[in-house]
GROMACS .gro file of C-alpha atoms in nm:
model
  419
    1UNK     CA    1  -5.157   2.876  -0.842
    2UNK     CA    2  -4.955   2.653  -1.060
    3UNK     CA    3  -5.088   2.609  -1.417
    4UNK     CA    4  -4.959   2.496  -1.757
    5UNK     CA    5  -4.986   2.720  -2.070
    6UNK     CA    6  -4.927   2.645  -2.443
    7UNK     CA    7  -4.564   2.720  -2.536
    8UNK     CA    8  -4.568   2.996  -2.795
    9UNK     CA    9  -4.343   3.238  -2.980
   10UNK     CA   10  -4.329   3.473  -2.683
   11UNK     CA   11  -4.136   3.218  -2.457
   12UNK     CA   12  -3.808   3.240  -2.624
   13UNK     CA   13  -3.671   3.456  -2.337
   14UNK     CA   14  -3.773   3.181  -2.074
   15UNK     CA   15  -3.580   2.929  -2.269
   16UNK     CA   16  -3.273   3.149  -2.223
   17UNK     CA   17  -3.319   3.164  -1.850
   18UNK     CA   18  -3.344   2.784  -1.836
   19UNK     CA   19  -3.021   2.742  -2.029
   20UNK     CA   20  -2.808   2.893  -1.750
   21UNK     CA   21  -2.512   2.679  -1.654
   22UNK     CA   22  -2.674   2.599  -1.306
   23UNK     CA   23  -2.980   2.489  -1.484
   24UNK     CA   24  -2.804   2.249  -1.731
   25UNK     CA   25  -2.545   2.114  -1.506
   26UNK     CA   26  -2.709   1.757  -1.514
   27UNK     CA   27  -2.733   1.779  -1.912
   28UNK     CA   28  -2.374   1.856  -2.001
   29UNK     CA   29  -2.392   2.244  -1.989
   30UNK     CA   30  -2.576   2.528  -2.184
   31UNK     CA   31  -2.677   2.513  -2.548
   32UNK     CA   32  -2.568   2.780  -2.810
   33UNK     CA   33  -2.804   3.050  -2.911
   34UNK     CA   34  -2.853   2.873  -3.236
   35UNK     CA   35  -2.935   2.549  -3.062
   36UNK     CA   36  -3.175   2.741  -2.840
   37UNK     CA   37  -3.353   2.890  -3.151
   38UNK     CA   38  -3.392   2.536  -3.287
   39UNK     CA   39  -3.521   2.399  -2.954
   40UNK     CA   40  -3.764   2.683  -2.923
   41UNK     CA   41  -3.899   2.623  -3.282
   42UNK     CA   42  -3.940   2.252  -3.188
   43UNK     CA   43  -4.132   2.343  -2.872
   44UNK     CA   44  -4.372   2.573  -3.073
   45UNK     CA   45  -4.431   2.321  -3.345
   46UNK     CA   46  -4.535   2.049  -3.088
   47UNK     CA   47  -4.888   2.203  -3.102
   48UNK     CA   48  -4.906   2.150  -3.467
   49UNK     CA   49  -4.710   1.845  -3.539
   50UNK     CA   50  -4.847   1.633  -3.256
   51UNK     CA   51  -4.855   1.400  -3.077
   52UNK     CA   52  -4.705   1.567  -2.777
   53UNK     CA   53  -4.698   1.909  -2.638
   54UNK     CA   54  -4.475   2.145  -2.472
   55UNK     CA   55  -4.595   2.387  -2.177
   56UNK     CA   56  -4.480   2.682  -1.994
   57UNK     CA   57  -4.515   2.632  -1.617
   58UNK     CA   58  -4.668   2.944  -1.466
   59UNK     CA   59  -4.685   3.033  -1.087
   60UNK     CA   60  -4.969   3.285  -1.022
   61UNK     CA   61  -4.930   3.394  -1.378
   62UNK     CA   62  -4.544   3.431  -1.375
   63UNK     CA   63  -4.332   3.207  -1.592
   64UNK     CA   64  -4.146   2.954  -1.382
   65UNK     CA   65  -4.030   2.672  -1.612
   66UNK     CA   66  -4.108   2.443  -1.882
   67UNK     CA   67  -4.259   2.070  -1.907
   68UNK     CA   68  -4.367   1.863  -2.201
   69UNK     CA   69  -4.419   1.522  -2.363
   70UNK     CA   70  -4.316   1.368  -2.689
   71UNK     CA   71  -4.333   1.035  -2.851
   72UNK     CA   72  -4.055   0.786  -2.802
   73UNK     CA   73  -4.014   0.406  -2.818
   74UNK     CA   74  -3.952   0.215  -2.490
   75UNK     CA   75  -3.809  -0.110  -2.566
   76UNK     CA   76  -4.048  -0.171  -2.859
   77UNK     CA   77  -4.353  -0.013  -2.703
   78UNK     CA   78  -4.481   0.318  -2.819
   79UNK     CA   79  -4.455   0.567  -2.523
   80UNK     CA   80  -4.429   0.935  -2.433
   81UNK     CA   81  -4.128   1.082  -2.270
   82UNK     CA   82  -4.146   1.382  -2.029
   83UNK     CA   83  -3.892   1.622  -1.911
   84UNK     CA   84  -3.911   1.947  -1.713
   85UNK     CA   85  -3.700   2.231  -1.594
   86UNK     CA   86  -3.791   2.498  -1.314
   87UNK     CA   87  -3.616   2.824  -1.256
   88UNK     CA   88  -3.417   2.850  -0.923
   89UNK     CA   89  -3.645   3.117  -0.767
   90UNK     CA   90  -3.942   2.862  -0.781
   91UNK     CA   91  -3.754   2.553  -0.686
   92UNK     CA   92  -3.829   2.384  -0.345
   93UNK     CA   93  -4.185   2.498  -0.359
   94UNK     CA   94  -4.351   2.193  -0.504
   95UNK     CA   95  -4.381   2.350  -0.849
   96UNK     CA   96  -4.222   2.064  -1.035
   97UNK     CA   97  -4.440   1.807  -0.849
   98UNK     CA   98  -4.757   2.004  -0.938
   99UNK     CA   99  -4.640   2.061  -1.299
  100UNK     CA  100  -4.581   1.697  -1.346
  101UNK     CA  101  -4.915   1.606  -1.204
  102UNK     CA  102  -5.086   1.830  -1.449
  103UNK     CA  103  -4.876   1.699  -1.729
  104UNK     CA  104  -4.972   1.333  -1.633
  105UNK     CA  105  -5.330   1.444  -1.660
  106UNK     CA  106  -5.274   1.589  -2.014
  107UNK     CA  107  -5.120   1.257  -2.126
  108UNK     CA  108  -5.401   1.064  -1.962
  109UNK     CA  109  -5.646   1.272  -2.170
  110UNK     CA  110  -5.445   1.220  -2.481
  111UNK     CA  111  -5.488   0.846  -2.434
  112UNK     CA  112  -5.283   0.740  -2.753
  113UNK     CA  113  -5.000   0.587  -2.554
  114UNK     CA  114  -5.001   0.399  -2.225
  115UNK     CA  115  -4.650   0.441  -2.095
  116UNK     CA  116  -4.496   0.768  -1.988
  117UNK     CA  117  -4.112   0.764  -1.945
  118UNK     CA  118  -3.861   0.987  -1.787
  119UNK     CA  119  -3.475   0.970  -1.809
  120UNK     CA  120  -3.314   1.203  -1.555
  121UNK     CA  121  -2.941   1.189  -1.511
  122UNK     CA  122  -2.828   0.933  -1.248
  123UNK     CA  123  -2.695   1.224  -1.027
  124UNK     CA  124  -2.985   1.456  -1.066
  125UNK     CA  125  -3.133   1.354  -0.722
  126UNK     CA  126  -3.439   1.595  -0.721
  127UNK     CA  127  -3.580   1.477  -1.056
  128UNK     CA  128  -3.521   1.097  -0.976
  129UNK     CA  129  -3.708   1.159  -0.640
  130UNK     CA  130  -3.989   1.332  -0.825
  131UNK     CA  131  -4.024   1.041  -1.056
  132UNK     CA  132  -4.046   0.796  -0.753
  133UNK     CA  133  -4.312   1.022  -0.585
  134UNK     CA  134  -4.523   1.049  -0.898
  135UNK     CA  135  -4.554   0.665  -0.918
  136UNK     CA  136  -4.303   0.592  -1.192
  137UNK     CA  137  -4.130   0.251  -1.158
  138UNK     CA  138  -3.737   0.249  -1.195
  139UNK     CA  139  -3.614   0.018  -1.462
  140UNK     CA  140  -3.241   0.044  -1.451
  141UNK     CA  141  -3.010   0.282  -1.616
  142UNK     CA  142  -2.878   0.367  -1.953
  143UNK     CA  143  -2.641   0.590  -2.131
  144UNK     CA  144  -2.595   0.776  -2.464
  145UNK     CA  145  -2.385   1.045  -2.636
  146UNK     CA  146  -2.514   1.394  -2.523
  147UNK     CA  147  -2.383   1.746  -2.586
  148UNK     CA  148  -2.034   1.634  -2.643
  149UNK     CA  149  -2.024   1.375  -2.359
  150UNK     CA  150  -2.207   1.073  -2.235
  151UNK     CA  151  -2.527   1.110  -2.032
  152UNK     CA  152  -2.591   0.818  -1.788
  153UNK     CA  153  -2.953   0.823  -1.689
  154UNK     CA  154  -3.203   0.634  -1.494
  155UNK     CA  155  -3.511   0.493  -1.677
  156UNK     CA  156  -3.858   0.551  -1.518
  157UNK     CA  157  -4.175   0.418  -1.660
  158UNK     CA  158  -4.534   0.514  -1.548
  159UNK     CA  159  -4.773   0.232  -1.652
  160UNK     CA  160  -5.086   0.401  -1.766
  161UNK     CA  161  -5.257   0.078  -1.913
  162UNK     CA  162  -5.615   0.004  -1.820
  163UNK     CA  163  -5.723  -0.248  -1.562
  164UNK     CA  164  -5.687  -0.597  -1.693
  165UNK     CA  165  -5.880  -0.868  -1.515
  166UNK     CA  166  -5.818  -1.135  -1.783
  167UNK     CA  167  -5.807  -1.467  -1.630
  168UNK     CA  168  -5.881  -1.328  -1.267
  169UNK     CA  169  -6.172  -1.452  -1.064
  170UNK     CA  170  -6.315  -1.257  -0.767
  171UNK     CA  171  -6.290  -1.420  -0.423
  172UNK     CA  172  -6.590  -1.202  -0.316
  173UNK     CA  173  -6.853  -1.055  -0.556
  174UNK     CA  174  -7.117  -0.879  -0.364
  175UNK     CA  175  -7.416  -0.786  -0.574
  176UNK     CA  176  -7.654  -0.716  -0.284
  177UNK     CA  177  -7.898  -0.998  -0.393
  178UNK     CA  178  -8.204  -1.075  -0.178
  179UNK     CA  179  -8.358  -0.827   0.066
  180UNK     CA  180  -8.096  -0.829   0.342
  181UNK     CA  181  -7.743  -0.754   0.403
  182UNK     CA  182  -7.495  -1.037   0.443
  183UNK     CA  183  -7.401  -1.019   0.796
  184UNK     CA  184  -7.092  -1.221   0.732
  185UNK     CA  185  -6.952  -0.924   0.518
  186UNK     CA  186  -7.128  -0.609   0.643
  187UNK     CA  187  -7.144  -0.428   0.966
  188UNK     CA  188  -7.404  -0.140   0.920
  189UNK     CA  189  -7.250   0.109   1.156
  190UNK     CA  190  -7.006   0.399   1.114
  191UNK     CA  191  -6.733   0.382   1.364
  192UNK     CA  192  -6.972   0.311   1.655
  193UNK     CA  193  -6.686   0.307   1.918
  194UNK     CA  194  -6.664   0.692   1.901
  195UNK     CA  195  -7.046   0.733   1.941
  196UNK     CA  196  -7.292   0.442   1.978
  197UNK     CA  197  -7.452   0.176   1.764
  198UNK     CA  198  -7.792   0.338   1.775
  199UNK     CA  199  -7.667   0.679   1.657
  200UNK     CA  200  -7.457   0.519   1.381
  201UNK     CA  201  -7.691   0.271   1.254
  202UNK     CA  202  -7.702   0.288   0.855
  203UNK     CA  203  -8.025   0.363   0.688
  204UNK     CA  204  -8.037   0.133   0.373
  205UNK     CA  205  -8.220  -0.082   0.131
  206UNK     CA  206  -8.119  -0.410  -0.031
  207UNK     CA  207  -8.293  -0.497  -0.351
  208UNK     CA  208  -8.077  -0.623  -0.632
  209UNK     CA  209  -7.827  -0.338  -0.527
  210UNK     CA  210  -7.782  -0.128  -0.218
  211UNK     CA  211  -7.909   0.205  -0.139
  212UNK     CA  212  -7.776   0.414   0.162
  213UNK     CA  213  -7.995   0.695   0.266
  214UNK     CA  214  -7.981   0.995   0.489
  215UNK     CA  215  -8.342   1.111   0.578
  216UNK     CA  216  -8.478   1.431   0.740
  217UNK     CA  217  -8.478   1.255   1.081
  218UNK     CA  218  -8.129   1.108   1.059
  219UNK     CA  219  -7.928   1.238   1.352
  220UNK     CA  220  -7.572   1.367   1.345
  221UNK     CA  221  -7.361   1.043   1.408
  222UNK     CA  222  -7.126   1.185   1.677
  223UNK     CA  223  -7.201   1.544   1.771
  224UNK     CA  224  -6.933   1.534   2.048
  225UNK     CA  225  -6.665   1.485   1.784
  226UNK     CA  226  -6.806   1.564   1.452
  227UNK     CA  227  -7.063   1.830   1.484
  228UNK     CA  228  -7.370   1.797   1.267
  229UNK     CA  229  -7.223   1.565   1.015
  230UNK     CA  230  -7.463   1.276   0.931
  231UNK     CA  231  -7.371   0.942   0.791
  232UNK     CA  232  -7.522   0.635   0.638
  233UNK     CA  233  -7.248   0.369   0.618
  234UNK     CA  234  -7.145   0.004   0.590
  235UNK     CA  235  -6.809  -0.139   0.693
  236UNK     CA  236  -6.650  -0.484   0.680
  237UNK     CA  237  -6.475  -0.497   1.014
  238UNK     CA  238  -6.484  -0.342   1.367
  239UNK     CA  239  -6.219  -0.302   1.634
  240UNK     CA  240  -6.183  -0.073   1.931
  241UNK     CA  241  -6.045  -0.090   2.283
  242UNK     CA  242  -6.236  -0.049   2.614
  243UNK     CA  243  -6.467   0.245   2.702
  244UNK     CA  244  -6.263   0.559   2.806
  245UNK     CA  245  -5.969   0.448   2.582
  246UNK     CA  246  -5.837   0.656   2.284
  247UNK     CA  247  -5.769   0.349   2.082
  248UNK     CA  248  -6.008   0.278   1.805
  249UNK     CA  249  -6.017   0.249   1.427
  250UNK     CA  250  -5.994   0.580   1.226
  251UNK     CA  251  -5.887   0.834   1.478
  252UNK     CA  252  -6.003   1.126   1.250
  253UNK     CA  253  -5.923   1.387   1.500
  254UNK     CA  254  -5.742   1.450   1.825
  255UNK     CA  255  -5.901   1.388   2.165
  256UNK     CA  256  -6.130   1.100   2.055
  257UNK     CA  257  -6.246   0.862   2.338
  258UNK     CA  258  -6.426   0.537   2.300
  259UNK     CA  259  -6.774   0.594   2.409
  260UNK     CA  260  -6.931   0.240   2.360
  261UNK     CA  261  -6.772  -0.104   2.367
  262UNK     CA  262  -6.784  -0.307   2.053
  263UNK     CA  263  -6.741  -0.675   1.976
  264UNK     CA  264  -6.452  -0.736   1.734
  265UNK     CA  265  -6.554  -0.827   1.384
  266UNK     CA  266  -6.333  -0.952   1.113
  267UNK     CA  267  -6.562  -0.995   0.813
  268UNK     CA  268  -6.427  -0.912   0.493
  269UNK     CA  269  -6.068  -0.778   0.512
  270UNK     CA  270  -5.866  -0.799   0.184
  271UNK     CA  271  -5.479  -0.759   0.175
  272UNK     CA  272  -5.354  -0.683  -0.187
  273UNK     CA  273  -5.519  -0.748  -0.507
  274UNK     CA  274  -5.806  -0.557  -0.688
  275UNK     CA  275  -6.088  -0.393  -0.472
  276UNK     CA  276  -6.361  -0.221  -0.690
  277UNK     CA  277  -6.723  -0.101  -0.656
  278UNK     CA  278  -6.989   0.023  -0.891
  279UNK     CA  279  -7.146   0.330  -0.737
  280UNK     CA  280  -7.324   0.656  -0.827
  281UNK     CA  281  -7.254   1.003  -0.672
  282UNK     CA  282  -7.507   1.235  -0.512
  283UNK     CA  283  -7.527   1.576  -0.676
  284UNK     CA  284  -7.606   1.816  -0.396
  285UNK     CA  285  -7.370   2.068  -0.229
  286UNK     CA  286  -7.424   1.909   0.120
  287UNK     CA  287  -7.355   1.543   0.010
  288UNK     CA  288  -7.038   1.337  -0.037
  289UNK     CA  289  -7.008   0.972  -0.118
  290UNK     CA  290  -6.688   0.765  -0.064
  291UNK     CA  291  -6.546   0.413  -0.094
  292UNK     CA  292  -6.220   0.404   0.104
  293UNK     CA  293  -6.084   0.094   0.271
  294UNK     CA  294  -5.884   0.165   0.594
  295UNK     CA  295  -5.639  -0.035   0.793
  296UNK     CA  296  -5.802  -0.281   1.036
  297UNK     CA  297  -5.548  -0.146   1.286
  298UNK     CA  298  -5.413  -0.463   1.448
  299UNK     CA  299  -5.156  -0.219   1.571
  300UNK     CA  300  -5.220   0.157   1.583
  301UNK     CA  301  -4.990   0.252   1.288
  302UNK     CA  302  -5.175   0.017   1.058
  303UNK     CA  303  -5.438   0.289   0.985
  304UNK     CA  304  -5.357   0.407   0.624
  305UNK     CA  305  -5.643   0.472   0.396
  306UNK     CA  306  -5.681   0.363   0.027
  307UNK     CA  307  -5.909   0.634  -0.107
  308UNK     CA  308  -6.071   0.464  -0.407
  309UNK     CA  309  -6.337   0.723  -0.461
  310UNK     CA  310  -6.434   1.039  -0.275
  311UNK     CA  311  -6.692   1.264  -0.454
  312UNK     CA  312  -6.834   1.585  -0.323
  313UNK     CA  313  -7.165   1.667  -0.445
  314UNK     CA  314  -7.048   2.033  -0.477
  315UNK     CA  315  -6.800   1.916  -0.731
  316UNK     CA  316  -7.051   1.741  -0.964
  317UNK     CA  317  -7.183   1.931  -1.264
  318UNK     CA  318  -7.363   1.892  -1.583
  319UNK     CA  319  -7.061   1.762  -1.768
  320UNK     CA  320  -6.887   1.547  -1.515
  321UNK     CA  321  -6.709   1.609  -1.174
  322UNK     CA  322  -6.406   1.549  -0.961
  323UNK     CA  323  -6.322   1.231  -0.790
  324UNK     CA  324  -6.051   1.203  -0.516
  325UNK     CA  325  -5.823   0.901  -0.536
  326UNK     CA  326  -5.505   0.810  -0.364
  327UNK     CA  327  -5.361   0.728  -0.010
  328UNK     CA  328  -5.402   0.903   0.324
  329UNK     CA  329  -5.147   0.840   0.588
  330UNK     CA  330  -5.367   0.897   0.901
  331UNK     CA  331  -5.155   0.761   1.183
  332UNK     CA  332  -4.922   0.537   0.968
  333UNK     CA  333  -4.580   0.710   0.992
  334UNK     CA  334  -4.449   0.519   0.695
  335UNK     CA  335  -4.706   0.685   0.458
  336UNK     CA  336  -4.754   1.022   0.325
  337UNK     CA  337  -5.073   1.187   0.199
  338UNK     CA  338  -5.104   1.155  -0.177
  339UNK     CA  339  -5.466   1.228  -0.294
  340UNK     CA  340  -5.542   1.372  -0.623
  341UNK     CA  341  -5.872   1.499  -0.762
  342UNK     CA  342  -5.932   1.347  -1.099
  343UNK     CA  343  -6.175   1.526  -1.347
  344UNK     CA  344  -6.406   1.269  -1.498
  345UNK     CA  345  -6.648   1.347  -1.781
  346UNK     CA  346  -6.993   1.219  -1.787
  347UNK     CA  347  -7.293   1.189  -1.551
  348UNK     CA  348  -7.151   1.088  -1.203
  349UNK     CA  349  -7.485   1.039  -1.066
  350UNK     CA  350  -7.507   0.722  -1.277
  351UNK     CA  351  -7.311   0.424  -1.184
  352UNK     CA  352  -6.933   0.423  -1.250
  353UNK     CA  353  -6.663   0.152  -1.175
  354UNK     CA  354  -6.396   0.282  -0.922
  355UNK     CA  355  -6.106   0.037  -0.838
  356UNK     CA  356  -5.753  -0.009  -0.718
  357UNK     CA  357  -5.505  -0.272  -0.815
  358UNK     CA  358  -5.302  -0.298  -0.480
  359UNK     CA  359  -4.970  -0.472  -0.483
  360UNK     CA  360  -4.706  -0.464  -0.208
  361UNK     CA  361  -4.525  -0.158  -0.343
  362UNK     CA  362  -4.769   0.042  -0.523
  363UNK     CA  363  -5.137   0.109  -0.587
  364UNK     CA  364  -5.283   0.167  -0.928
  365UNK     CA  365  -5.628   0.350  -0.932
  366UNK     CA  366  -5.889   0.317  -1.213
  367UNK     CA  367  -6.218   0.473  -1.302
  368UNK     CA  368  -6.436   0.272  -1.543
  369UNK     CA  369  -6.131   0.057  -1.613
  370UNK     CA  370  -5.913   0.349  -1.720
  371UNK     CA  371  -5.599   0.426  -1.528
  372UNK     CA  372  -5.603   0.759  -1.340
  373UNK     CA  373  -5.315   0.760  -1.085
  374UNK     CA  374  -5.038   0.541  -0.929
  375UNK     CA  375  -4.914   0.592  -0.576
  376UNK     CA  376  -4.574   0.414  -0.512
  377UNK     CA  377  -4.613   0.359  -0.144
  378UNK     CA  378  -4.631   0.031   0.063
  379UNK     CA  379  -4.945  -0.052   0.259
  380UNK     CA  380  -4.877  -0.402   0.399
  381UNK     CA  381  -5.170  -0.500   0.628
  382UNK     CA  382  -5.544  -0.605   0.601
  383UNK     CA  383  -5.801  -0.339   0.529
  384UNK     CA  384  -6.179  -0.324   0.593
  385UNK     CA  385  -6.410  -0.177   0.327
  386UNK     CA  386  -6.592   0.143   0.416
  387UNK     CA  387  -6.898   0.255   0.195
  388UNK     CA  388  -7.006   0.603   0.295
  389UNK     CA  389  -7.282   0.863   0.238
  390UNK     CA  390  -7.241   1.179   0.423
  391UNK     CA  391  -7.443   1.486   0.474
  392UNK     CA  392  -7.210   1.770   0.560
  393UNK     CA  393  -7.342   2.073   0.760
  394UNK     CA  394  -7.390   2.404   0.589
  395UNK     CA  395  -7.188   2.713   0.676
  396UNK     CA  396  -7.463   2.951   0.565
  397UNK     CA  397  -7.781   2.817   0.705
  398UNK     CA  398  -8.002   2.513   0.795
  399UNK     CA  399  -8.019   2.186   0.624
  400UNK     CA  400  -8.184   2.168   0.295
  401UNK     CA  401  -8.480   1.964   0.386
  402UNK     CA  402  -8.646   1.982   0.042
  403UNK     CA  403  -8.347   1.789  -0.101
  404UNK     CA  404  -8.397   1.491   0.153
  405UNK     CA  405  -8.356   1.196   0.143
  406UNK     CA  406  -8.006   1.177   0.004
  407UNK     CA  407  -7.963   0.832  -0.161
  408UNK     CA  408  -7.635   0.673  -0.268
  409UNK     CA  409  -7.672   0.360  -0.493
  410UNK     CA  410  -7.419   0.072  -0.496
  411UNK     CA  411  -7.449  -0.202  -0.758
  412UNK     CA  412  -7.140  -0.410  -0.673
  413UNK     CA  413  -6.843  -0.447  -0.452
  414UNK     CA  414  -6.571  -0.703  -0.527
  415UNK     CA  415  -6.222  -0.805  -0.460
  416UNK     CA  416  -5.987  -1.010  -0.658
  417UNK     CA  417  -5.675  -1.173  -0.504
  418UNK     CA  418  -5.338  -1.053  -0.586
  419UNK     CA  419  -5.233  -1.223  -0.914
   0.00000   0.00000   0.00000
């Protein structure tokens, strides 16, 4: 387990290890003992001086490195800068990646500055690659005197500003008015090509909002492929090949075979822009709700998923819960999985806004308008929206019939074209 701990007076020895010549080759070499004493004192004082903080990186309780953030000015804008160092014995194990993710969460919680910057040396390939993976945007290079020489660095900036829809008008703003679904937008079946329309038909009610429901008599949607998983679901597209083929949307496991032919439906297929939904989670250990657009799959590789919200009822508690956001590659070889669980305070069983601002080269994710994650990957094809309520089978016994029906409430789904 990788954790961050407050830097304190006992960490001076770790700083000595991080000052080795091999550890400081990108920074102009080691510092003197006097300089290290001064640096250590500054690290400890961050917890009283604020803003900013310095942390020890621990791996299974063993000190592995250091990471922190401190205030800077980025071209006239107040920002935080971050930097990190990981001992050789822990390198190549994803420690820096995990530590930076935890550090970003601390900066997000701090909330006083909306830019996070990093300035690794231009020849420090691992740190530059880490910035790119973490969603930072490269903004050129710079140089400055450093430890008796000149340090040339790359400028990386992570934009943590809130969602701004000023001057933007939705092209579709679904409020589920009336008493019926709009058939020009919604197909009330969950991947019926792997099962059948009858087994995958959604249980729902439309009445100034949408309720998806799983009842006591809801059958597993595809027991051949997915066991006892039950689903109530809407999607905004449908495509699959002929019966007997393995070609169909969302190939979620190996060995799938199309069991029922389907008419292709191209209903609501956004490409770039803002996609948002206002929905409430279900607090029960068997339940999960999700809002994740998937590639329509005009070709098999166009299958990536934009996970705007994925909330397991087992991870919702009295003070908040965990929300999964990010990108899943599925069968798109150009993508890599990058999903993060974000802790959100408040009652997740009441409606919250979940959104992504999707541009050609990156996706910025928001909860209640506040930035939570950036994924710097390219998804450049239409997606269909997927609204899901799942009941997941228990490992330790039968269904909890007393908790049924499970009900997911959705107040709004909307899209804004790319600005």
